[in-house]
């Protein structure tokens, strides 16, 4: 029978108690291998953002509840039932980033510094939805906004940017576009839609029956088969646009054509947030199943003023990182999930060797290399195993004997070749020598450290 030694007993008791504690439903850990994939997604997005002249902004996760009620809309699913609100404190964990970003924009008078601002932010959002594949309660968005530009070319530009991120990740998604009109033309459309929907009240789902009065446009994108069928003959928003909205939409389409961005028109797309005016769009990846929108956004020309800011237009989108990760997994894209190789592992054998090794490891790390060693003084075999686990390119075998003989062994872990490594000079020179070997053995395009400096 397996017996737990007395000295280890407290650890086992803690472990058993701990096993009962799990992450909350809909909240997920992102483990180290997966984080590498996330970092790649974020860095590709950031790279594209910088090319398009965007600057990063970092925002708090909590805001006053009123901000979301006034922007996203009181009659939306998000505000009605999905927010994580601390009612006694009047604050809410942000369900999306646009409202927070605009709050910051207004609060800091950012338009005074620059009339057109291009901002991006990346981070967690919180919505109490029913968790399923591609739908979490804490999820992460890559979010981009252009504030202060009303030109239709900008709508096309931001959609082209979203499409560029998706394609630079090696993914495919189709772009669907619609226009929701403006406060001038939408009320008439709303009225004709309500009149149409009321005729079919008995056939609509319970939610849509309620929405017919509170938020009728949402009925247009209900996923229930019966509602979907009924709205096929509903009036089209695109036929109700005023001249300005019609012309704007036409120019958006022309600009997309000019940039050779493929898209289709979806007159049923209305989005789940009330702040949109004119252009709305979604990036749809059918491989995702029911949660097929990998990104979405649109124009919100009245929102900044509505939140107490200057009368400025805006447009933006957000992409769900979890959904991008799912798409990459589905594509069998494993290369993104690899940790960076360790450049050098030092198998230190003996006390003096360990002291010298720690200096060497520190020196290499300072110079941009990924270096590691084992402080436990285990056998060479155990340390070589660790070097394998760390995916080391080279291992330096450095024992007290080697120090005495002034020569260590450097093993190339790929081709298993070994060479003598001189320990004649001072340790600082050993580090220089190692740096040279580690750099010249890399392909030219990889000769940069983790932050891109040449090594
Ligand atoms: P949204 O459509 O609510 O828009 O979300 C944008 C994207 O976030 C979705 O297309 C999806 O990829 C991801 N997403 C949303 N909810 C979840 C969830 N529960 N689990 C996983 N992923 C999710 C907005 O949030 C707007 N603020 C976008 C925007 C920016 N409009 C203008 N500027």
Short mmCIF file of C-alpha atoms and ligand atoms in Angstrom, two decimals:
data_model
loop_
_atom_site.label_atom_id
_atom_site.label_comp_id
_atom_site.label_asym_id
_atom_site.label_seq_id
_atom_site.Cartn_x
_atom_site.Cartn_y
_atom_site.Cartn_z
CA UNK A 1 0.00 0.00 0.00
CA UNK A 2 1.18 3.54 -0.78
CA UNK A 3 2.14 5.34 2.44
CA UNK A 4 2.43 9.11 2.66
CA UNK A 5 5.50 10.12 4.70
CA UNK A 6 4.54 12.22 7.74
CA UNK A 7 6.38 15.29 6.54
CA UNK A 8 4.35 15.33 3.30
CA UNK A 9 0.99 14.82 4.98
CA UNK A 10 0.05 18.53 5.27
CA UNK A 11 0.50 18.96 1.48
CA UNK A 12 -1.84 16.07 0.70
CA UNK A 13 -4.52 17.36 3.04
CA UNK A 14 -4.34 20.82 1.47
CA UNK A 15 -4.52 19.30 -2.03
CA UNK A 16 -7.66 17.32 -1.25
CA UNK A 17 -9.42 20.36 0.17
CA UNK A 18 -8.23 22.46 -2.76
CA UNK A 19 -9.58 20.07 -5.40
CA UNK A 20 -13.11 21.11 -4.48
CA UNK A 21 -12.37 24.70 -5.41
CA UNK A 22 -12.85 25.25 -9.10
CA UNK A 23 -13.07 28.21 -11.45
CA UNK A 24 -16.58 29.66 -11.78
CA UNK A 25 -18.74 28.37 -14.64
CA UNK A 26 -18.01 30.47 -17.72
CA UNK A 27 -14.69 31.74 -16.33
CA UNK A 28 -11.63 29.99 -17.74
CA UNK A 29 -7.97 29.62 -16.88
CA UNK A 30 -5.66 30.23 -19.79
CA UNK A 31 -2.77 27.84 -19.26
CA UNK A 32 0.85 28.62 -20.26
CA UNK A 33 0.86 26.79 -23.62
CA UNK A 34 -2.38 28.49 -24.57
CA UNK A 35 -1.07 31.87 -23.44
CA UNK A 36 1.60 31.68 -26.15
CA UNK A 37 -1.19 31.48 -28.72
CA UNK A 38 -2.94 34.45 -27.08
CA UNK A 39 0.26 36.48 -27.10
CA UNK A 40 0.66 35.77 -30.80
CA UNK A 41 -2.90 36.86 -31.54
CA UNK A 42 -2.44 40.03 -29.51
CA UNK A 43 0.89 40.87 -31.06
CA UNK A 44 -0.41 40.38 -34.62
CA UNK A 45 -3.40 42.60 -33.81
CA UNK A 46 -1.14 45.23 -32.22
CA UNK A 47 1.16 45.16 -35.20
CA UNK A 48 -1.77 45.80 -37.56
CA UNK A 49 -3.12 48.53 -35.26
CA UNK A 50 0.21 50.34 -35.31
CA UNK A 51 0.32 50.20 -39.11
CA UNK A 52 -3.09 51.87 -39.16
CA UNK A 53 -1.99 54.59 -36.72
CA UNK A 54 -3.79 53.34 -33.59
CA UNK A 55 -2.56 54.01 -30.03
CA UNK A 56 -3.28 51.81 -27.07
CA UNK A 57 -5.47 52.88 -24.15
CA UNK A 58 -5.87 50.83 -20.94
CA UNK A 59 -9.13 51.12 -19.08
CA UNK A 60 -10.58 50.05 -15.74
CA UNK A 61 -12.72 46.91 -15.53
CA UNK A 62 -15.35 48.60 -13.31
CA UNK A 63 -17.47 51.56 -14.31
CA UNK A 64 -20.57 53.20 -12.89
CA UNK A 65 -23.58 51.17 -13.97
CA UNK A 66 -25.26 54.19 -15.54
CA UNK A 67 -22.54 54.37 -18.22
CA UNK A 68 -23.64 51.05 -19.69
CA UNK A 69 -27.35 51.68 -19.27
CA UNK A 70 -27.00 55.00 -21.14
CA UNK A 71 -24.82 53.66 -23.95
CA UNK A 72 -25.63 50.00 -24.64
CA UNK A 73 -29.33 50.67 -23.97
CA UNK A 74 -31.76 49.85 -21.20
CA UNK A 75 -33.79 47.46 -23.37
CA UNK A 76 -30.87 45.29 -24.51
CA UNK A 77 -30.18 41.76 -23.27
CA UNK A 78 -26.79 42.93 -21.99
CA UNK A 79 -28.19 45.64 -19.72
CA UNK A 80 -31.43 43.86 -18.86
CA UNK A 81 -29.97 40.57 -17.72
CA UNK A 82 -26.28 40.01 -18.38
CA UNK A 83 -24.37 42.57 -16.35
CA UNK A 84 -22.33 41.77 -13.26
CA UNK A 85 -23.48 44.65 -11.11
CA UNK A 86 -22.71 45.51 -7.50
CA UNK A 87 -26.09 47.13 -6.93
CA UNK A 88 -25.20 48.52 -3.49
CA UNK A 89 -22.15 50.30 -4.94
CA UNK A 90 -23.71 51.35 -8.26
CA UNK A 91 -20.86 49.83 -10.28
CA UNK A 92 -20.66 47.16 -12.97
CA UNK A 93 -17.93 44.98 -14.44
CA UNK A 94 -17.66 46.16 -18.02
CA UNK A 95 -19.62 44.01 -20.50
CA UNK A 96 -17.83 45.70 -23.43
CA UNK A 97 -15.12 48.31 -23.95
CA UNK A 98 -16.63 50.99 -26.22
CA UNK A 99 -18.59 52.73 -23.47
CA UNK A 100 -15.56 52.77 -21.12
CA UNK A 101 -13.29 54.02 -23.87
CA UNK A 102 -15.64 56.87 -24.71
CA UNK A 103 -16.03 57.74 -21.04
CA UNK A 104 -12.23 58.05 -20.82
CA UNK A 105 -12.10 60.00 -24.09
CA UNK A 106 -14.62 62.53 -22.78
CA UNK A 107 -13.20 62.67 -19.24
CA UNK A 108 -9.70 63.50 -20.49
CA UNK A 109 -10.85 65.86 -23.25
CA UNK A 110 -8.82 63.83 -25.73
CA UNK A 111 -10.39 65.51 -28.73
CA UNK A 112 -8.67 68.74 -27.74
CA UNK A 113 -5.22 67.18 -28.27
CA UNK A 114 -6.14 65.61 -31.58
CA UNK A 115 -9.42 65.96 -33.47
CA UNK A 116 -9.37 62.37 -34.76
CA UNK A 117 -8.31 59.68 -32.32
CA UNK A 118 -7.53 56.07 -33.23
CA UNK A 119 -7.49 53.96 -30.10
CA UNK A 120 -7.31 50.28 -29.29
CA UNK A 121 -7.65 48.31 -26.10
CA UNK A 122 -7.38 44.62 -25.25
CA UNK A 123 -8.81 42.97 -22.16
CA UNK A 124 -11.49 41.00 -20.34
CA UNK A 125 -15.24 41.69 -20.53
CA UNK A 126 -18.00 40.17 -18.39
CA UNK A 127 -21.48 39.07 -19.43
CA UNK A 128 -23.71 36.66 -17.57
CA UNK A 129 -24.72 34.61 -20.61
CA UNK A 130 -25.30 30.84 -20.81
CA UNK A 131 -21.80 29.42 -21.35
CA UNK A 132 -21.26 27.27 -24.42
CA UNK A 133 -18.61 26.74 -27.09
CA UNK A 134 -17.25 30.21 -27.94
CA UNK A 135 -19.40 31.90 -25.29
CA UNK A 136 -18.01 32.65 -21.86
CA UNK A 137 -18.94 34.85 -18.95
CA UNK A 138 -15.47 36.31 -18.78
CA UNK A 139 -14.20 36.69 -22.32
CA UNK A 140 -11.56 38.86 -23.94
CA UNK A 141 -11.83 41.40 -26.70
CA UNK A 142 -9.47 43.14 -29.04
CA UNK A 143 -11.19 46.46 -29.49
CA UNK A 144 -10.51 49.33 -31.94
CA UNK A 145 -12.24 52.70 -32.23
CA UNK A 146 -11.85 55.71 -34.51
CA UNK A 147 -13.35 58.82 -32.94
CA UNK A 148 -13.97 62.06 -34.81
CA UNK A 149 -14.21 60.83 -38.41
CA UNK A 150 -17.50 60.68 -40.26
CA UNK A 151 -16.19 59.82 -43.73
CA UNK A 152 -17.44 56.56 -45.27
CA UNK A 153 -13.86 55.78 -46.31
CA UNK A 154 -13.06 55.39 -42.60
CA UNK A 155 -15.81 52.77 -42.24
CA UNK A 156 -14.21 50.80 -45.06
CA UNK A 157 -10.74 51.32 -43.61
CA UNK A 158 -11.67 49.94 -40.20
CA UNK A 159 -13.40 46.92 -41.74
CA UNK A 160 -10.35 46.33 -43.93
CA UNK A 161 -8.21 46.49 -40.80
CA UNK A 162 -10.35 43.87 -39.05
CA UNK A 163 -10.14 41.64 -42.11
CA UNK A 164 -6.35 42.13 -42.19
CA UNK A 165 -6.00 40.93 -38.57
CA UNK A 166 -8.05 37.84 -39.37
CA UNK A 167 -6.08 37.04 -42.50
CA UNK A 168 -2.68 37.71 -40.88
CA UNK A 169 -3.68 35.13 -38.28
CA UNK A 170 -4.13 32.72 -41.18
CA UNK A 171 -7.92 32.61 -40.70
CA UNK A 172 -10.96 33.21 -42.87
CA UNK A 173 -14.14 35.02 -41.96
CA UNK A 174 -16.73 36.59 -44.18
CA UNK A 175 -17.64 40.22 -43.68
CA UNK A 176 -21.35 41.07 -43.48
CA UNK A 177 -22.43 44.68 -43.66
CA UNK A 178 -25.62 46.61 -43.01
CA UNK A 179 -26.79 50.14 -42.32
CA UNK A 180 -29.10 50.93 -39.43
CA UNK A 181 -29.84 54.48 -40.54
CA UNK A 182 -29.92 57.43 -38.17
CA UNK A 183 -32.36 59.11 -35.75
CA UNK A 184 -33.91 60.83 -38.81
CA UNK A 185 -34.86 57.73 -40.75
CA UNK A 186 -34.95 54.92 -38.21
CA UNK A 187 -38.21 55.86 -36.37
CA UNK A 188 -40.26 55.45 -39.57
CA UNK A 189 -38.65 52.09 -40.23
CA UNK A 190 -39.23 51.05 -36.62
CA UNK A 191 -42.91 51.90 -36.97
CA UNK A 192 -43.39 49.95 -40.17
CA UNK A 193 -41.52 47.00 -38.65
CA UNK A 194 -43.69 47.02 -35.52
CA UNK A 195 -46.84 47.10 -37.68
CA UNK A 196 -45.54 44.13 -39.64
CA UNK A 197 -44.52 42.15 -36.54
CA UNK A 198 -47.78 42.75 -34.68
CA UNK A 199 -49.63 40.80 -37.39
CA UNK A 200 -47.61 37.72 -36.44
CA UNK A 201 -47.56 38.22 -32.70
CA UNK A 202 -48.90 34.72 -31.99
CA UNK A 203 -46.22 33.04 -34.08
CA UNK A 204 -43.21 34.89 -32.66
CA UNK A 205 -41.15 33.43 -29.81
CA UNK A 206 -41.82 34.79 -26.32
CA UNK A 207 -38.71 37.00 -26.41
CA UNK A 208 -39.64 38.49 -29.78
CA UNK A 209 -43.19 39.18 -28.72
CA UNK A 210 -41.75 41.30 -25.91
CA UNK A 211 -39.12 42.80 -28.22
CA UNK A 212 -41.79 43.86 -30.76
CA UNK A 213 -42.73 46.62 -28.33
CA UNK A 214 -39.43 47.29 -26.54
CA UNK A 215 -36.71 46.75 -29.16
CA UNK A 216 -38.33 45.59 -32.43
CA UNK A 217 -35.15 45.67 -34.54
CA UNK A 218 -33.76 42.82 -32.45
CA UNK A 219 -36.49 40.54 -33.81
CA UNK A 220 -34.74 40.74 -37.17
CA UNK A 221 -31.76 38.74 -35.94
CA UNK A 222 -33.57 36.23 -33.71
CA UNK A 223 -32.07 32.79 -34.27
CA UNK A 224 -35.35 30.86 -33.70
CA UNK A 225 -36.45 29.20 -37.01
CA UNK A 226 -40.03 30.49 -36.88
CA UNK A 227 -38.99 34.11 -36.22
CA UNK A 228 -36.28 33.83 -38.87
CA UNK A 229 -38.84 32.74 -41.42
CA UNK A 230 -41.35 35.42 -40.46
CA UNK A 231 -38.91 38.30 -40.84
CA UNK A 232 -37.97 37.28 -44.38
CA UNK A 233 -40.87 39.41 -45.67
CA UNK A 234 -40.48 42.18 -43.11
CA UNK A 235 -39.75 45.69 -44.42
CA UNK A 236 -36.05 46.26 -45.17
CA UNK A 237 -34.15 48.93 -43.31
CA UNK A 238 -32.10 49.53 -46.45
CA UNK A 239 -35.21 50.70 -48.27
CA UNK A 240 -36.01 53.16 -45.47
CA UNK A 241 -32.68 55.00 -45.27
CA UNK A 242 -32.77 58.78 -45.65
CA UNK A 243 -30.73 60.25 -48.51
CA UNK A 244 -27.69 61.00 -46.30
CA UNK A 245 -27.62 57.49 -44.85
CA UNK A 246 -28.24 55.93 -48.25
CA UNK A 247 -25.38 57.90 -49.82
CA UNK A 248 -23.08 57.16 -46.90
CA UNK A 249 -23.78 53.43 -47.21
CA UNK A 250 -23.23 53.54 -50.97
CA UNK A 251 -19.85 55.19 -50.45
CA UNK A 252 -18.90 52.65 -47.77
CA UNK A 253 -19.60 49.87 -50.28
CA UNK A 254 -17.66 51.69 -53.02
CA UNK A 255 -14.69 52.15 -50.68
CA UNK A 256 -14.73 48.48 -49.70
CA UNK A 257 -14.70 47.61 -53.41
CA UNK A 258 -11.82 50.00 -53.95
CA UNK A 259 -9.79 48.27 -51.23
CA UNK A 260 -10.80 44.90 -52.67
CA UNK A 261 -12.41 43.83 -49.38
CA UNK A 262 -15.01 41.11 -49.98
CA UNK A 263 -18.34 41.53 -48.18
CA UNK A 264 -22.01 40.70 -48.39
CA UNK A 265 -25.02 42.76 -47.35
CA UNK A 266 -27.08 41.39 -44.48
CA UNK A 267 -30.18 43.51 -43.93
CA UNK A 268 -31.16 41.40 -40.89
CA UNK A 269 -28.05 42.28 -38.88
CA UNK A 270 -29.00 44.67 -36.09
CA UNK A 271 -26.46 44.01 -33.30
CA UNK A 272 -27.18 43.62 -29.61
CA UNK A 273 -26.20 47.11 -28.54
CA UNK A 274 -28.43 50.13 -29.09
CA UNK A 275 -25.79 52.77 -29.80
CA UNK A 276 -25.25 52.02 -33.49
CA UNK A 277 -26.10 54.37 -36.34
CA UNK A 278 -25.53 53.75 -40.05
CA UNK A 279 -22.83 51.15 -40.79
CA UNK A 280 -22.81 47.92 -38.78
CA UNK A 281 -20.74 44.85 -39.61
CA UNK A 282 -19.80 41.39 -38.43
CA UNK A 283 -16.99 38.99 -39.26
CA UNK A 284 -18.57 35.57 -39.50
CA UNK A 285 -16.68 32.29 -39.28
CA UNK A 286 -19.04 29.41 -39.92
CA UNK A 287 -16.58 26.88 -38.41
CA UNK A 288 -17.47 28.29 -35.01
CA UNK A 289 -21.00 26.81 -34.96
CA UNK A 290 -23.74 28.80 -33.23
CA UNK A 291 -21.40 31.55 -31.95
CA UNK A 292 -20.19 32.41 -35.42
CA UNK A 293 -19.35 36.10 -34.98
CA UNK A 294 -15.63 36.35 -34.47
CA UNK A 295 -15.81 40.13 -34.47
CA UNK A 296 -18.37 42.87 -34.85
CA UNK A 297 -18.84 46.59 -34.73
CA UNK A 298 -20.27 49.67 -36.30
CA UNK A 299 -20.73 53.40 -36.29
CA UNK A 300 -22.10 55.26 -33.25
CA UNK A 301 -22.39 58.88 -34.34
CA UNK A 302 -24.67 60.11 -31.52
CA UNK A 303 -23.14 58.25 -28.61
CA UNK A 304 -20.37 60.59 -27.50
CA UNK A 305 -22.77 63.49 -27.22
CA UNK A 306 -25.31 61.27 -25.48
CA UNK A 307 -22.66 60.48 -22.84
CA UNK A 308 -22.08 64.17 -22.22
CA UNK A 309 -19.16 64.68 -24.59
CA UNK A 310 -18.65 66.80 -27.71
CA UNK A 311 -20.70 66.19 -30.84
CA UNK A 312 -18.33 63.75 -32.52
CA UNK A 313 -18.90 60.66 -34.63
CA UNK A 314 -17.24 57.31 -34.01
CA UNK A 315 -16.85 53.82 -35.39
CA UNK A 316 -15.20 50.68 -34.05
CA UNK A 317 -15.24 46.93 -33.65
CA UNK A 318 -14.29 44.21 -31.21
CA UNK A 319 -13.03 40.67 -31.81
CA UNK A 320 -13.42 37.84 -29.33
CA UNK A 321 -10.01 36.35 -28.56
CA UNK A 322 -11.49 33.03 -27.37
CA UNK A 323 -13.21 32.67 -30.74
CA UNK A 324 -10.00 33.42 -32.62
CA UNK A 325 -8.25 30.77 -30.48
CA UNK A 326 -11.01 28.26 -31.28
CA UNK A 327 -10.64 28.95 -35.00
CA UNK A 328 -6.88 28.47 -34.84
CA UNK A 329 -7.36 25.20 -32.95
CA UNK A 330 -9.93 24.01 -35.45
CA UNK A 331 -7.48 24.75 -38.24
CA UNK A 332 -4.99 22.49 -36.43
CA UNK A 333 -2.67 25.44 -36.01
CA UNK A 334 -0.23 24.12 -33.42
CA UNK A 335 2.84 26.19 -34.17
CA UNK A 336 1.37 29.23 -32.47
CA UNK A 337 1.02 27.33 -29.19
CA UNK A 338 4.73 26.61 -28.72
CA UNK A 339 6.69 28.19 -25.93
CA UNK A 340 9.92 29.84 -27.05
CA UNK A 341 12.85 27.38 -26.97
CA UNK A 342 15.33 27.72 -24.11
CA UNK A 343 18.62 28.85 -25.63
CA UNK A 344 20.84 27.31 -22.99
CA UNK A 345 20.36 25.01 -20.03
CA UNK A 346 23.24 24.59 -17.59
CA UNK A 347 23.50 21.24 -15.89
CA UNK A 348 25.39 22.31 -12.76
CA UNK A 349 27.04 19.55 -10.75
CA UNK A 350 28.49 20.64 -7.44
CA UNK A 351 28.31 23.74 -5.28
CA UNK A 352 30.99 25.86 -6.98
CA UNK A 353 29.69 24.94 -10.42
CA UNK A 354 26.19 26.02 -9.33
CA UNK A 355 27.51 29.45 -8.24
CA UNK A 356 29.29 30.02 -11.57
CA UNK A 357 26.27 28.72 -13.46
CA UNK A 358 23.96 31.19 -11.77
CA UNK A 359 26.23 34.07 -12.85
CA UNK A 360 26.28 32.75 -16.42
CA UNK A 361 22.49 32.30 -16.56
CA UNK A 362 21.93 35.81 -15.22
CA UNK A 363 24.39 37.30 -17.69
CA UNK A 364 22.78 35.54 -20.66
CA UNK A 365 19.31 36.59 -19.56
CA UNK A 366 20.51 40.20 -19.31
CA UNK A 367 21.64 39.88 -22.91
CA UNK A 368 18.28 38.70 -24.19
CA UNK A 369 18.70 34.92 -24.12
CA UNK A 370 16.37 32.44 -22.49
CA UNK A 371 18.64 30.55 -20.08
CA UNK A 372 17.91 28.17 -17.22
CA UNK A 373 19.61 25.94 -14.67
CA UNK A 374 18.67 23.55 -11.90
CA UNK A 375 19.48 24.52 -8.32
CA UNK A 376 18.58 21.17 -6.78
CA UNK A 377 21.95 19.47 -7.37
CA UNK A 378 20.28 16.45 -8.97
CA UNK A 379 22.08 13.82 -11.08
CA UNK A 380 23.27 14.66 -14.58
CA UNK A 381 20.64 12.30 -15.99
CA UNK A 382 17.83 14.13 -14.16
CA UNK A 383 19.18 17.51 -15.30
CA UNK A 384 19.46 16.37 -18.92
CA UNK A 385 15.81 15.29 -18.73
CA UNK A 386 14.92 18.77 -17.51
CA UNK A 387 16.89 20.31 -20.40
CA UNK A 388 14.74 18.19 -22.73
CA UNK A 389 11.53 19.33 -21.06
CA UNK A 390 12.61 22.95 -21.45
CA UNK A 391 13.29 22.34 -25.14
CA UNK A 392 16.87 23.61 -24.74
CA UNK A 393 18.92 24.23 -27.88
CA UNK A 394 22.19 23.71 -25.98
CA UNK A 395 23.16 22.27 -22.61
CA UNK A 396 26.36 23.20 -20.85
CA UNK A 397 27.55 20.46 -18.53
CA UNK A 398 29.45 22.21 -15.78
CA UNK A 399 30.64 20.34 -12.71
CA UNK A 400 33.22 21.04 -10.04
CA UNK A 401 35.53 18.65 -11.96
CA UNK A 402 35.12 20.67 -15.15
CA UNK A 403 35.96 23.84 -13.20
CA UNK A 404 39.16 22.22 -12.02
CA UNK A 405 40.08 21.01 -15.52
CA UNK A 406 38.98 24.41 -16.98
CA UNK A 407 36.93 22.76 -19.68
CA UNK A 408 33.19 22.04 -19.75
CA UNK A 409 31.05 20.17 -22.29
CA UNK A 410 28.63 21.98 -24.56
CA UNK A 411 25.99 19.72 -26.07
CA UNK A 412 23.91 20.65 -29.10
CA UNK A 413 20.56 19.15 -28.14
CA UNK A 414 19.32 18.94 -31.73
CA UNK A 415 22.13 16.99 -33.40
CA UNK A 416 23.53 15.62 -30.09
CA UNK A 417 27.06 16.75 -30.99
CA UNK A 418 29.29 17.74 -28.08
CA UNK A 419 32.23 20.10 -28.00
CA UNK A 420 34.66 21.23 -25.33
CA UNK A 421 33.97 24.61 -23.88
CA UNK A 422 36.99 26.41 -22.45
CA UNK A 423 36.75 27.80 -18.92
CA UNK A 424 40.19 29.37 -19.02
CA UNK A 425 39.22 33.07 -18.94
CA UNK A 426 37.00 34.87 -16.44
CA UNK A 427 33.26 33.91 -16.33
CA UNK A 428 32.37 37.15 -18.15
CA UNK A 429 34.30 35.81 -21.16
CA UNK A 430 32.54 32.46 -20.93
CA UNK A 431 29.30 34.38 -21.28
CA UNK A 432 30.62 36.27 -24.33
CA UNK A 433 31.72 33.03 -25.93
CA UNK A 434 28.34 31.42 -25.24
CA UNK A 435 26.51 34.45 -26.64
CA UNK A 436 28.44 34.07 -29.88
CA UNK A 437 27.65 30.36 -30.19
CA UNK A 438 23.99 30.86 -29.33
CA UNK A 439 23.57 33.69 -31.83
CA UNK A 440 25.42 32.24 -34.79
CA UNK A 441 23.56 28.94 -34.44
CA UNK A 442 20.22 30.72 -34.96
CA UNK A 443 18.75 31.31 -38.42
CA UNK A 444 19.36 34.98 -39.38
CA UNK A 445 15.68 36.01 -39.03
CA UNK A 446 15.59 34.71 -35.44
CA UNK A 447 18.58 36.69 -34.22
CA UNK A 448 16.54 38.98 -31.99
CA UNK A 449 15.65 38.66 -28.33
CA UNK A 450 12.16 38.40 -26.90
CA UNK A 451 11.51 42.11 -27.32
CA UNK A 452 12.91 42.22 -30.83
CA UNK A 453 16.38 43.67 -30.14
CA UNK A 454 19.17 42.23 -32.23
CA UNK A 455 21.35 39.82 -30.33
P1 LIG B 1 -20.28 42.47 -29.50
O1 LIG B 1 -20.88 42.01 -30.77
O2 LIG B 1 -21.13 42.39 -28.30
O3 LIG B 1 -19.80 43.96 -29.75
O4 LIG B 1 -18.94 41.70 -29.23
C1 LIG B 1 -17.90 41.68 -30.15
C2 LIG B 1 -17.27 40.30 -30.22
O5 LIG B 1 -16.91 39.87 -28.89
C3 LIG B 1 -18.19 39.20 -30.71
O6 LIG B 1 -18.23 39.19 -32.13
C4 LIG B 1 -17.53 37.96 -30.15
O7 LIG B 1 -16.44 37.57 -30.96
C5 LIG B 1 -17.01 38.46 -28.82
N1 LIG B 1 -17.93 38.09 -27.74
C6 LIG B 1 -19.05 38.74 -27.36
N2 LIG B 1 -19.65 38.11 -26.33
C7 LIG B 1 -18.89 37.03 -26.05
C8 LIG B 1 -18.96 35.96 -25.09
N3 LIG B 1 -19.93 35.92 -24.18
N4 LIG B 1 -18.00 35.01 -25.11
C9 LIG B 1 -17.01 35.05 -26.00
N5 LIG B 1 -16.86 36.04 -26.93
C10 LIG B 1 -17.80 37.01 -26.95
C11 LIG B 1 -19.23 44.75 -28.80
O8 LIG B 1 -18.84 44.36 -27.72
C12 LIG B 1 -19.00 46.15 -29.25
N6 LIG B 1 -18.44 46.93 -28.15
C13 LIG B 1 -18.10 46.19 -30.47
C14 LIG B 1 -17.81 47.57 -30.94
C15 LIG B 1 -16.68 48.28 -30.76
N7 LIG B 1 -18.65 48.34 -31.60
C16 LIG B 1 -18.08 49.49 -31.84
N8 LIG B 1 -16.90 49.48 -31.31
#
